[in-house]
mmCIF file of C-alpha atoms in Angstrom:
data_model
loop_
_atom_site.group_PDB
_atom_site.id
_atom_site.type_symbol
_atom_site.label_atom_id
_atom_site.label_comp_id
_atom_site.label_asym_id
_atom_site.label_seq_id
_atom_site.Cartn_x
_atom_site.Cartn_y
_atom_site.Cartn_z
ATOM 1 C CA MET U 14 69.463 15.467 82.209
ATOM 2 C CA ASP U 15 71.704 18.374 83.151
ATOM 3 C CA PRO U 16 73.152 17.661 86.633
ATOM 4 C CA VAL U 17 72.975 21.290 87.781
ATOM 5 C CA LYS U 18 69.315 21.507 86.778
ATOM 6 C CA ALA U 19 68.676 18.158 88.479
ATOM 7 C CA LEU U 20 70.145 19.441 91.753
ATOM 8 C CA LYS U 21 68.037 22.600 91.532
ATOM 9 C CA GLN U 22 64.941 20.495 90.875
ATOM 10 C CA VAL U 23 65.612 18.456 94.016
ATOM 11 C CA ALA U 24 66.008 21.689 95.994
ATOM 12 C CA PHE U 25 62.756 23.030 94.522
ATOM 13 C CA HIS U 26 60.798 19.945 95.543
ATOM 14 C CA LEU U 27 62.362 19.923 99.014
ATOM 15 C CA GLU U 28 61.202 23.530 99.478
ATOM 16 C CA ARG U 29 57.783 22.639 98.111
ATOM 17 C CA ALA U 30 57.544 19.822 100.674
ATOM 18 C CA GLY U 31 58.522 22.173 103.501
ATOM 19 C CA GLU U 32 61.771 20.365 104.280
ATOM 20 C CA PRO U 33 64.392 22.030 106.533
ATOM 21 C CA THR U 34 66.484 24.809 105.017
ATOM 22 C CA TYR U 35 69.807 23.038 105.655
ATOM 23 C CA ARG U 36 68.722 20.118 103.487
ATOM 24 C CA VAL U 37 67.600 22.387 100.673
ATOM 25 C CA GLN U 38 70.787 24.404 100.873
ATOM 26 C CA ALA U 39 72.930 21.292 100.460
ATOM 27 C CA PHE U 40 71.503 20.767 96.977
ATOM 28 C CA ARG U 41 71.583 24.448 96.008
ATOM 29 C CA ASN U 42 75.210 24.706 97.187
ATOM 30 C CA ALA U 43 76.170 21.622 95.183
ATOM 31 C CA ALA U 44 74.452 23.067 92.112
ATOM 32 C CA ALA U 45 76.444 26.287 92.515
ATOM 33 C CA VAL U 46 79.721 24.355 92.831
ATOM 34 C CA LEU U 47 79.085 22.300 89.697
ATOM 35 C CA ALA U 48 77.845 25.295 87.714
ATOM 36 C CA ASP U 49 81.342 26.784 88.025
ATOM 37 C CA LEU U 50 83.002 23.676 86.568
ATOM 38 C CA ASP U 51 83.447 22.598 82.968
ATOM 39 C CA PRO U 52 80.822 19.923 82.198
ATOM 40 C CA ALA U 53 83.607 17.634 81.009
ATOM 41 C CA GLU U 54 85.256 17.810 84.422
ATOM 42 C CA VAL U 55 81.956 16.982 86.117
ATOM 43 C CA GLU U 56 81.585 13.894 83.895
ATOM 44 C CA LYS U 57 85.189 12.861 84.539
ATOM 45 C CA ARG U 58 84.773 13.155 88.299
ATOM 46 C CA ALA U 59 81.536 11.188 88.135
ATOM 47 C CA LYS U 60 83.308 8.344 86.320
ATOM 48 C CA LEU U 61 86.223 8.381 88.757
ATOM 49 C CA GLY U 62 83.959 8.667 91.809
ATOM 50 C CA THR U 63 85.639 11.869 92.968
ATOM 51 C CA LEU U 64 82.632 14.197 93.035
ATOM 52 C CA THR U 65 82.595 14.136 96.820
ATOM 53 C CA ASP U 66 86.138 15.492 96.852
ATOM 54 C CA LEU U 67 84.590 18.820 95.897
ATOM 55 C CA LYS U 68 83.701 21.036 98.845
ATOM 56 C CA GLY U 69 79.925 21.253 98.998
ATOM 57 C CA VAL U 70 79.214 17.960 97.240
ATOM 58 C CA GLY U 71 78.176 15.052 99.466
ATOM 59 C CA LYS U 72 76.981 11.518 98.948
ATOM 60 C CA SER U 73 73.342 12.407 98.248
ATOM 61 C CA THR U 74 74.118 15.283 95.900
ATOM 62 C CA ALA U 75 76.719 13.191 94.077
ATOM 63 C CA GLY U 76 74.111 10.473 93.624
ATOM 64 C CA VAL U 77 71.789 12.974 91.920
ATOM 65 C CA VAL U 78 74.600 13.987 89.580
ATOM 66 C CA GLN U 79 75.396 10.346 88.748
ATOM 67 C CA ASP U 80 71.755 9.638 87.923
ATOM 68 C CA ALA U 81 71.458 12.768 85.792
ATOM 69 C CA LEU U 82 74.567 11.963 83.783
ATOM 70 C CA ALA U 83 73.195 8.451 83.213
ATOM 71 C CA ASN U 84 70.078 10.128 81.761
ATOM 72 C CA ARG U 85 67.726 8.755 84.395
ATOM 73 C CA GLU U 86 65.554 10.595 86.857
ATOM 74 C CA PRO U 87 67.410 10.877 90.160
ATOM 75 C CA SER U 88 65.869 8.541 92.705
ATOM 76 C CA TYR U 89 65.981 11.365 95.285
ATOM 77 C CA LEU U 90 63.847 13.501 92.973
ATOM 78 C CA ALA U 91 61.430 10.676 92.170
ATOM 79 C CA LYS U 92 60.591 10.287 95.876
ATOM 80 C CA LEU U 93 59.892 13.991 96.268
ATOM 81 C CA ARG U 94 57.549 14.153 93.299
ATOM 82 C CA HIS U 95 55.027 12.094 95.272
ATOM 83 C CA VAL U 96 54.377 14.975 97.697
ATOM 84 C CA ASP U 97 50.908 16.154 96.684
ATOM 85 C CA ILE U 98 49.658 19.705 97.075
ATOM 86 C CA THR U 99 46.054 19.444 95.990
ATOM 87 C CA GLY U 100 42.800 21.332 96.229
ATOM 88 C CA GLY U 101 41.605 24.507 94.580
ATOM 89 C CA GLU U 102 42.707 23.306 91.156
ATOM 90 C CA GLU U 103 40.039 25.210 89.224
ATOM 91 C CA LEU U 104 40.949 28.556 90.796
ATOM 92 C CA ARG U 105 44.669 27.789 90.715
ATOM 93 C CA ALA U 106 44.458 27.360 86.940
ATOM 94 C CA LYS U 107 43.093 30.901 86.656
ATOM 95 C CA LEU U 108 45.957 32.572 88.524
ATOM 96 C CA LYS U 109 48.323 34.462 86.258
ATOM 97 C CA GLY U 110 50.804 35.553 88.880
ATOM 98 C CA ASP U 111 51.804 35.807 92.519
ATOM 99 C CA CYS U 112 51.660 39.149 94.332
ATOM 100 C CA HIS U 113 53.790 38.362 97.413
ATOM 101 C CA VAL U 114 57.291 36.953 96.841
ATOM 102 C CA HIS U 115 60.588 37.436 98.701
ATOM 103 C CA SER U 116 64.190 37.167 97.542
ATOM 104 C CA ASP U 117 67.610 37.095 99.200
ATOM 105 C CA TRP U 118 67.556 40.883 99.207
ATOM 106 C CA SER U 119 65.573 40.551 102.451
ATOM 107 C CA ASP U 120 64.764 37.256 104.206
ATOM 108 C CA GLY U 121 64.296 34.992 101.186
ATOM 109 C CA GLY U 122 66.868 32.343 100.379
ATOM 110 C CA SER U 123 67.284 32.755 96.626
ATOM 111 C CA PRO U 124 68.225 35.478 94.135
ATOM 112 C CA ILE U 125 65.535 37.428 92.293
ATOM 113 C CA ARG U 126 66.338 35.667 89.020
ATOM 114 C CA ASP U 127 65.887 32.204 90.567
ATOM 115 C CA MET U 128 62.522 33.199 92.011
ATOM 116 C CA ALA U 129 61.399 34.675 88.695
ATOM 117 C CA GLU U 130 62.510 31.679 86.650
ATOM 118 C CA ALA U 131 60.750 29.298 89.035
ATOM 119 C CA ALA U 132 57.548 31.361 88.831
ATOM 120 C CA ARG U 133 57.781 31.366 85.041
ATOM 121 C CA ASP U 134 58.341 27.610 84.956
ATOM 122 C CA LEU U 135 55.177 27.142 87.034
ATOM 123 C CA GLY U 136 53.239 28.874 84.275
ATOM 124 C CA HIS U 137 52.972 32.345 85.769
ATOM 125 C CA GLU U 138 52.981 35.410 83.554
ATOM 126 C CA PHE U 139 54.297 37.649 86.327
ATOM 127 C CA MET U 140 55.379 37.805 89.942
ATOM 128 C CA VAL U 141 55.513 40.760 92.307
ATOM 129 C CA LEU U 142 58.776 41.115 94.216
ATOM 130 C CA THR U 143 57.826 42.221 97.740
ATOM 131 C CA ASP U 144 60.864 42.222 99.979
ATOM 132 C CA HIS U 145 60.522 43.715 103.445
ATOM 133 C CA SER U 146 60.757 47.365 104.461
ATOM 134 C CA PRO U 147 63.589 48.767 106.639
ATOM 135 C CA ARG U 148 62.021 48.564 110.089
ATOM 136 C CA LEU U 149 61.970 44.758 109.929
ATOM 137 C CA THR U 150 65.705 44.444 110.590
ATOM 138 C CA VAL U 151 65.397 40.757 111.505
ATOM 139 C CA ALA U 152 64.363 40.188 107.874
ATOM 140 C CA ASN U 153 67.078 42.465 106.446
ATOM 141 C CA GLY U 154 64.463 44.980 105.321
ATOM 142 C CA LEU U 155 65.345 47.273 102.436
ATOM 143 C CA SER U 156 66.379 50.867 103.068
ATOM 144 C CA ARG U 157 65.400 53.471 100.520
ATOM 145 C CA ASP U 158 68.790 53.194 98.801
ATOM 146 C CA ARG U 159 68.672 49.388 98.635
ATOM 147 C CA LEU U 160 65.124 49.401 97.271
ATOM 148 C CA GLU U 161 66.111 51.910 94.580
ATOM 149 C CA LYS U 162 69.013 49.640 93.596
ATOM 150 C CA GLN U 163 66.613 46.693 93.482
ATOM 151 C CA LEU U 164 64.392 48.594 91.054
ATOM 152 C CA GLU U 165 67.359 48.902 88.695
ATOM 153 C CA VAL U 166 68.087 45.170 88.951
ATOM 154 C CA VAL U 167 64.453 44.321 88.233
ATOM 155 C CA ALA U 168 64.433 46.563 85.157
ATOM 156 C CA GLU U 169 67.456 44.709 83.774
ATOM 157 C CA LEU U 170 65.983 41.287 84.526
ATOM 158 C CA ASN U 171 62.731 42.209 82.824
ATOM 159 C CA VAL U 172 64.628 42.788 79.588
ATOM 160 C CA GLU U 173 66.311 39.386 79.882
ATOM 161 C CA LEU U 174 63.255 37.395 80.990
ATOM 162 C CA ALA U 175 60.601 38.953 78.726
ATOM 163 C CA PRO U 176 57.764 38.237 78.179
ATOM 164 C CA PHE U 177 57.744 37.122 81.839
ATOM 165 C CA LEU U 178 57.409 40.203 84.026
ATOM 166 C CA ILE U 179 58.716 40.995 87.487
ATOM 167 C CA LEU U 180 56.514 43.691 88.981
ATOM 168 C CA THR U 181 58.140 45.985 91.527
ATOM 169 C CA GLY U 182 56.775 45.953 95.028
ATOM 170 C CA ILE U 183 57.338 45.806 98.758
ATOM 171 C CA GLU U 184 55.877 44.203 101.847
ATOM 172 C CA VAL U 185 55.775 47.350 103.914
ATOM 173 C CA ASP U 186 55.355 47.302 107.678
ATOM 174 C CA ILE U 187 52.232 48.912 109.082
ATOM 175 C CA LEU U 188 53.528 51.098 111.898
ATOM 176 C CA ASP U 189 51.723 51.545 115.223
ATOM 177 C CA ASP U 190 49.597 54.463 114.008
ATOM 178 C CA GLY U 191 48.826 52.901 110.622
ATOM 179 C CA SER U 192 51.459 54.831 108.688
ATOM 180 C CA LEU U 193 53.853 52.928 106.440
ATOM 181 C CA ASP U 194 57.514 52.047 106.841
ATOM 182 C CA GLN U 195 58.806 53.604 103.618
ATOM 183 C CA ASP U 196 58.857 57.007 101.971
ATOM 184 C CA GLU U 197 55.579 57.889 100.255
ATOM 185 C CA ASP U 198 57.257 59.047 97.038
ATOM 186 C CA LEU U 199 59.068 55.716 96.728
ATOM 187 C CA LEU U 200 55.904 53.727 97.426
ATOM 188 C CA ALA U 201 54.259 55.678 94.598
ATOM 189 C CA ARG U 202 56.885 54.352 92.170
ATOM 190 C CA LEU U 203 56.135 50.706 92.936
ATOM 191 C CA ASP U 204 53.694 48.538 91.006
ATOM 192 C CA VAL U 205 52.223 46.750 94.038
ATOM 193 C CA VAL U 206 52.380 47.515 97.764
ATOM 194 C CA VAL U 207 51.509 44.804 100.291
ATOM 195 C CA ALA U 208 51.019 46.243 103.792
ATOM 196 C CA SER U 209 51.343 43.909 106.789
ATOM 197 C CA VAL U 210 51.505 44.080 110.568
ATOM 198 C CA HIS U 211 54.694 42.480 111.922
ATOM 199 C CA SER U 212 55.021 44.069 115.361
ATOM 200 C CA LYS U 213 52.881 44.559 118.479
ATOM 201 C CA LEU U 214 50.565 41.813 117.280
ATOM 202 C CA LYS U 215 48.833 41.833 120.684
ATOM 203 C CA MET U 216 47.859 45.489 120.434
ATOM 204 C CA PRO U 217 44.400 46.154 121.961
ATOM 205 C CA ARG U 218 41.517 45.504 119.576
ATOM 206 C CA ALA U 219 40.409 49.131 119.129
ATOM 207 C CA GLU U 220 43.956 50.371 118.495
ATOM 208 C CA MET U 221 44.708 47.535 116.077
ATOM 209 C CA THR U 222 41.503 48.271 114.180
ATOM 210 C CA THR U 223 42.424 51.942 113.769
ATOM 211 C CA ARG U 224 45.971 50.970 112.790
ATOM 212 C CA MET U 225 44.792 48.617 110.030
ATOM 213 C CA VAL U 226 42.028 50.902 108.736
ATOM 214 C CA ASN U 227 44.503 53.781 108.441
ATOM 215 C CA ALA U 228 46.858 51.558 106.465
ATOM 216 C CA VAL U 229 44.322 50.197 103.980
ATOM 217 C CA GLN U 230 43.051 53.738 103.360
ATOM 218 C CA ASN U 231 46.515 54.807 102.217
ATOM 219 C CA PRO U 232 46.270 55.319 98.431
ATOM 220 C CA HIS U 233 49.563 53.474 97.861
ATOM 221 C CA VAL U 234 48.424 50.240 99.541
ATOM 222 C CA ASP U 235 47.117 47.584 97.160
ATOM 223 C CA ILE U 236 46.958 44.504 99.398
ATOM 224 C CA LEU U 237 46.476 43.887 103.129
ATOM 225 C CA GLY U 238 48.903 41.060 103.940
ATOM 226 C CA HIS U 239 48.222 38.104 106.315
ATOM 227 C CA CYS U 240 45.732 40.139 108.305
ATOM 228 C CA THR U 241 45.612 38.231 111.626
ATOM 229 C CA GLY U 242 49.327 37.406 111.835
ATOM 230 C CA ARG U 243 48.478 33.964 113.195
ATOM 231 C CA LEU U 244 50.673 30.862 113.016
ATOM 232 C CA VAL U 245 48.993 27.458 113.095
ATOM 233 C CA VAL U 246 51.957 25.060 113.390
ATOM 234 C CA GLY U 247 54.396 24.275 116.177
ATOM 235 C CA LYS U 248 53.800 26.469 119.210
ATOM 236 C CA GLY U 249 51.624 28.623 117.008
ATOM 237 C CA ARG U 250 50.697 32.260 117.479
ATOM 238 C CA PRO U 251 47.200 33.577 118.201
ATOM 239 C CA GLU U 252 45.340 35.921 115.904
ATOM 240 C CA SER U 253 45.625 39.651 116.384
ATOM 241 C CA GLN U 254 42.340 41.101 117.598
ATOM 242 C CA PHE U 255 40.578 43.746 115.506
ATOM 243 C CA ASP U 256 37.129 44.663 114.237
ATOM 244 C CA ALA U 257 37.219 42.594 111.062
ATOM 245 C CA ALA U 258 33.956 44.028 109.722
ATOM 246 C CA ARG U 259 35.369 47.578 109.905
ATOM 247 C CA VAL U 260 38.702 46.591 108.384
ATOM 248 C CA PHE U 261 37.132 44.680 105.497
ATOM 249 C CA GLU U 262 34.635 47.485 104.911
ATOM 250 C CA ALA U 263 37.594 49.861 104.592
ATOM 251 C CA CYS U 264 39.345 47.432 102.227
ATOM 252 C CA ALA U 265 36.270 47.223 99.990
ATOM 253 C CA ALA U 266 35.737 50.991 100.021
ATOM 254 C CA ASN U 267 39.350 51.735 99.106
ATOM 255 C CA GLY U 268 39.972 48.948 96.602
ATOM 256 C CA THR U 269 42.545 47.281 98.846
ATOM 257 C CA ALA U 270 42.641 43.522 98.289
ATOM 258 C CA VAL U 271 42.615 41.136 101.244
ATOM 259 C CA GLU U 272 45.439 38.647 100.955
ATOM 260 C CA ILE U 273 44.709 34.931 101.161
ATOM 261 C CA ASN U 274 48.122 33.828 102.386
ATOM 262 C CA SER U 275 48.966 30.308 101.225
ATOM 263 C CA ARG U 276 51.850 29.535 103.555
ATOM 264 C CA PRO U 277 50.834 26.338 105.401
ATOM 265 C CA GLU U 278 51.902 27.754 108.754
ATOM 266 C CA ARG U 279 49.726 30.841 108.219
ATOM 267 C CA LEU U 280 46.633 30.028 106.100
ATOM 268 C CA ASP U 281 45.522 33.538 106.886
ATOM 269 C CA PRO U 282 42.776 34.757 107.144
ATOM 270 C CA PRO U 283 40.881 31.994 108.940
ATOM 271 C CA ARG U 284 37.787 30.715 107.131
ATOM 272 C CA ARG U 285 35.314 32.670 109.255
ATOM 273 C CA LEU U 286 37.083 35.960 108.442
ATOM 274 C CA LEU U 287 37.552 35.025 104.801
ATOM 275 C CA SER U 288 33.796 34.469 104.521
ATOM 276 C CA LEU U 289 33.217 37.826 106.214
ATOM 277 C CA ALA U 290 35.489 39.533 103.676
ATOM 278 C CA VAL U 291 33.536 37.899 100.830
ATOM 279 C CA ASP U 292 30.288 39.247 102.291
ATOM 280 C CA ALA U 293 31.878 42.705 102.584
ATOM 281 C CA GLY U 294 32.531 42.729 98.836
ATOM 282 C CA CYS U 295 36.327 42.720 99.105
ATOM 283 C CA THR U 296 38.724 41.842 96.344
ATOM 284 C CA PHE U 297 41.425 39.282 97.123
ATOM 285 C CA SER U 298 44.968 38.310 96.238
ATOM 286 C CA ILE U 299 45.922 34.648 96.608
ATOM 287 C CA ASP U 300 49.647 34.690 97.346
ATOM 288 C CA SER U 301 52.386 32.226 98.217
ATOM 289 C CA ASP U 302 54.448 34.594 100.409
ATOM 290 C CA ALA U 303 57.282 32.464 99.035
ATOM 291 C CA HIS U 304 60.762 32.799 100.504
ATOM 292 C CA ALA U 305 62.224 30.084 98.242
ATOM 293 C CA PRO U 306 61.440 28.843 94.708
ATOM 294 C CA GLY U 307 59.667 25.642 95.762
ATOM 295 C CA GLN U 308 57.303 27.601 98.000
ATOM 296 C CA LEU U 309 55.863 29.336 94.935
ATOM 297 C CA ASP U 310 53.921 26.112 94.359
ATOM 298 C CA TRP U 311 51.981 26.510 97.635
ATOM 299 C CA LEU U 312 49.216 28.528 95.959
ATOM 300 C CA ASN U 313 46.867 25.534 95.935
ATOM 301 C CA TYR U 314 46.542 25.868 99.708
ATOM 302 C CA GLY U 315 45.149 29.374 99.369
ATOM 303 C CA CYS U 316 43.028 28.497 96.337
ATOM 304 C CA ALA U 317 41.386 25.608 98.187
ATOM 305 C CA ARG U 318 40.387 27.885 101.080
ATOM 306 C CA ALA U 319 39.126 30.518 98.652
ATOM 307 C CA GLU U 320 36.908 27.983 96.900
ATOM 308 C CA GLU U 321 35.606 26.651 100.226
ATOM 309 C CA CYS U 322 34.592 30.167 101.293
ATOM 310 C CA GLY U 323 32.975 31.145 98.008
ATOM 311 C CA VAL U 324 35.533 33.679 96.792
ATOM 312 C CA PRO U 325 34.462 34.651 93.236
ATOM 313 C CA PRO U 326 37.372 34.167 90.800
ATOM 314 C CA ASP U 327 36.718 37.563 89.212
ATOM 315 C CA GLN U 328 37.313 39.142 92.627
ATOM 316 C CA VAL U 329 40.845 37.687 92.800
ATOM 317 C CA ILE U 330 43.195 40.326 91.410
ATOM 318 C CA ASN U 331 45.909 37.910 90.333
ATOM 319 C CA THR U 332 43.552 36.100 87.976
ATOM 320 C CA ARG U 333 44.029 39.238 85.871
ATOM 321 C CA PRO U 334 46.907 39.820 83.443
ATOM 322 C CA ALA U 335 49.587 42.221 84.629
ATOM 323 C CA SER U 336 48.357 45.027 82.397
ATOM 324 C CA ARG U 337 44.892 44.935 83.968
ATOM 325 C CA LEU U 338 46.317 44.499 87.458
ATOM 326 C CA LEU U 339 48.376 47.663 87.036
ATOM 327 C CA SER U 340 45.509 49.634 85.567
ATOM 328 C CA GLY U 341 43.350 48.825 88.585
#
C-alpha cells in the first residue's frame, strides 16, 4: 500500500465521519510532506524510526505509514471503515454525479483535482464545481476575475481526468431583491448555477418569498440550494420563513430543481417541505454540498430522505448523464 495514498484514505474517512478539521488536516499535511520525498527515503526513515523528525508527521501519521509499508491495512483506517452511512441505497446507485461541490478556491479545504478524483473514485461520472460568489467574503467568494481563472483550470483538468467531467458552476448568493451575486453574462457561461440564500435569513415571510421566487425565475438558475437555510445540530438555526407552495410552484414552472442537501447539519428541506415540492411537480438535485473529499460520500443522507418522501428517481436531475443534464 502506498503510504501517501494511505494517509489520504484516512483523511477521506475522517471527513466522511464528520471528524474535526484539525484531525483531518494532520493526515493531509503528512501526505503532502511525504509526497515531496523520494519513496526510498520514506522507507529508510520508517526503518530507522525517524519519520516523526519530519515537520508535519506525528505519531499517528507515522503509524499509518509504517502499516502501509508493511503491506497491511493501517489500523487507524480499519477503525474508520466501520462508520456506516446507510439508507437510500437504491436511489444512491442511480446518481451519476453531484451538483454542489466546493474547493479551496472558496471555503472548501481541498484543491479541485482532489475533489474531482475523490468523486471519480466514488463512481461518479461528473461533479459540478460550485464555489461561492463574491458577496460571501467569509467564504472567500470568487470575483469575476477569479471565476474566469477557475474556468481555465477546470478546462485543463478535464483534459487530464477524462472521461470524468468537471462541470463549471457556482453557488451564487440570492441578494435581497432576488437578483444574483454575479454578472449575468458570466452566469450564462456556466454549466450549472445553484442559487442560495446566505444572508438576512430572518427576512419577513412575504419579502423572502418574493426574493426566492425572483431568483428561481432567473433563466440562469438551475438549482435552488438549501432552501430553508436551517441547521439541525449544535445550537442550530431556525428555518427561513417563506410561502413554500409559491416558491415550489415557481421552481416547477421554470424548471429550477429543488436541492435535497445531504449535509447532516442541514438535511434541507425538511420532510414536510420536501413532500410539498414532490406534490408541486418539482425536479430535484440530491447534492453533498461537500467542502472536503470525504463529504462527497454523504449523498446517502439525501437519498434516504428522498425515498422516504416519494421523490421519483426520474425527477432527480443528477440521475441523468452529464450530456442530458446540460441539454435540459
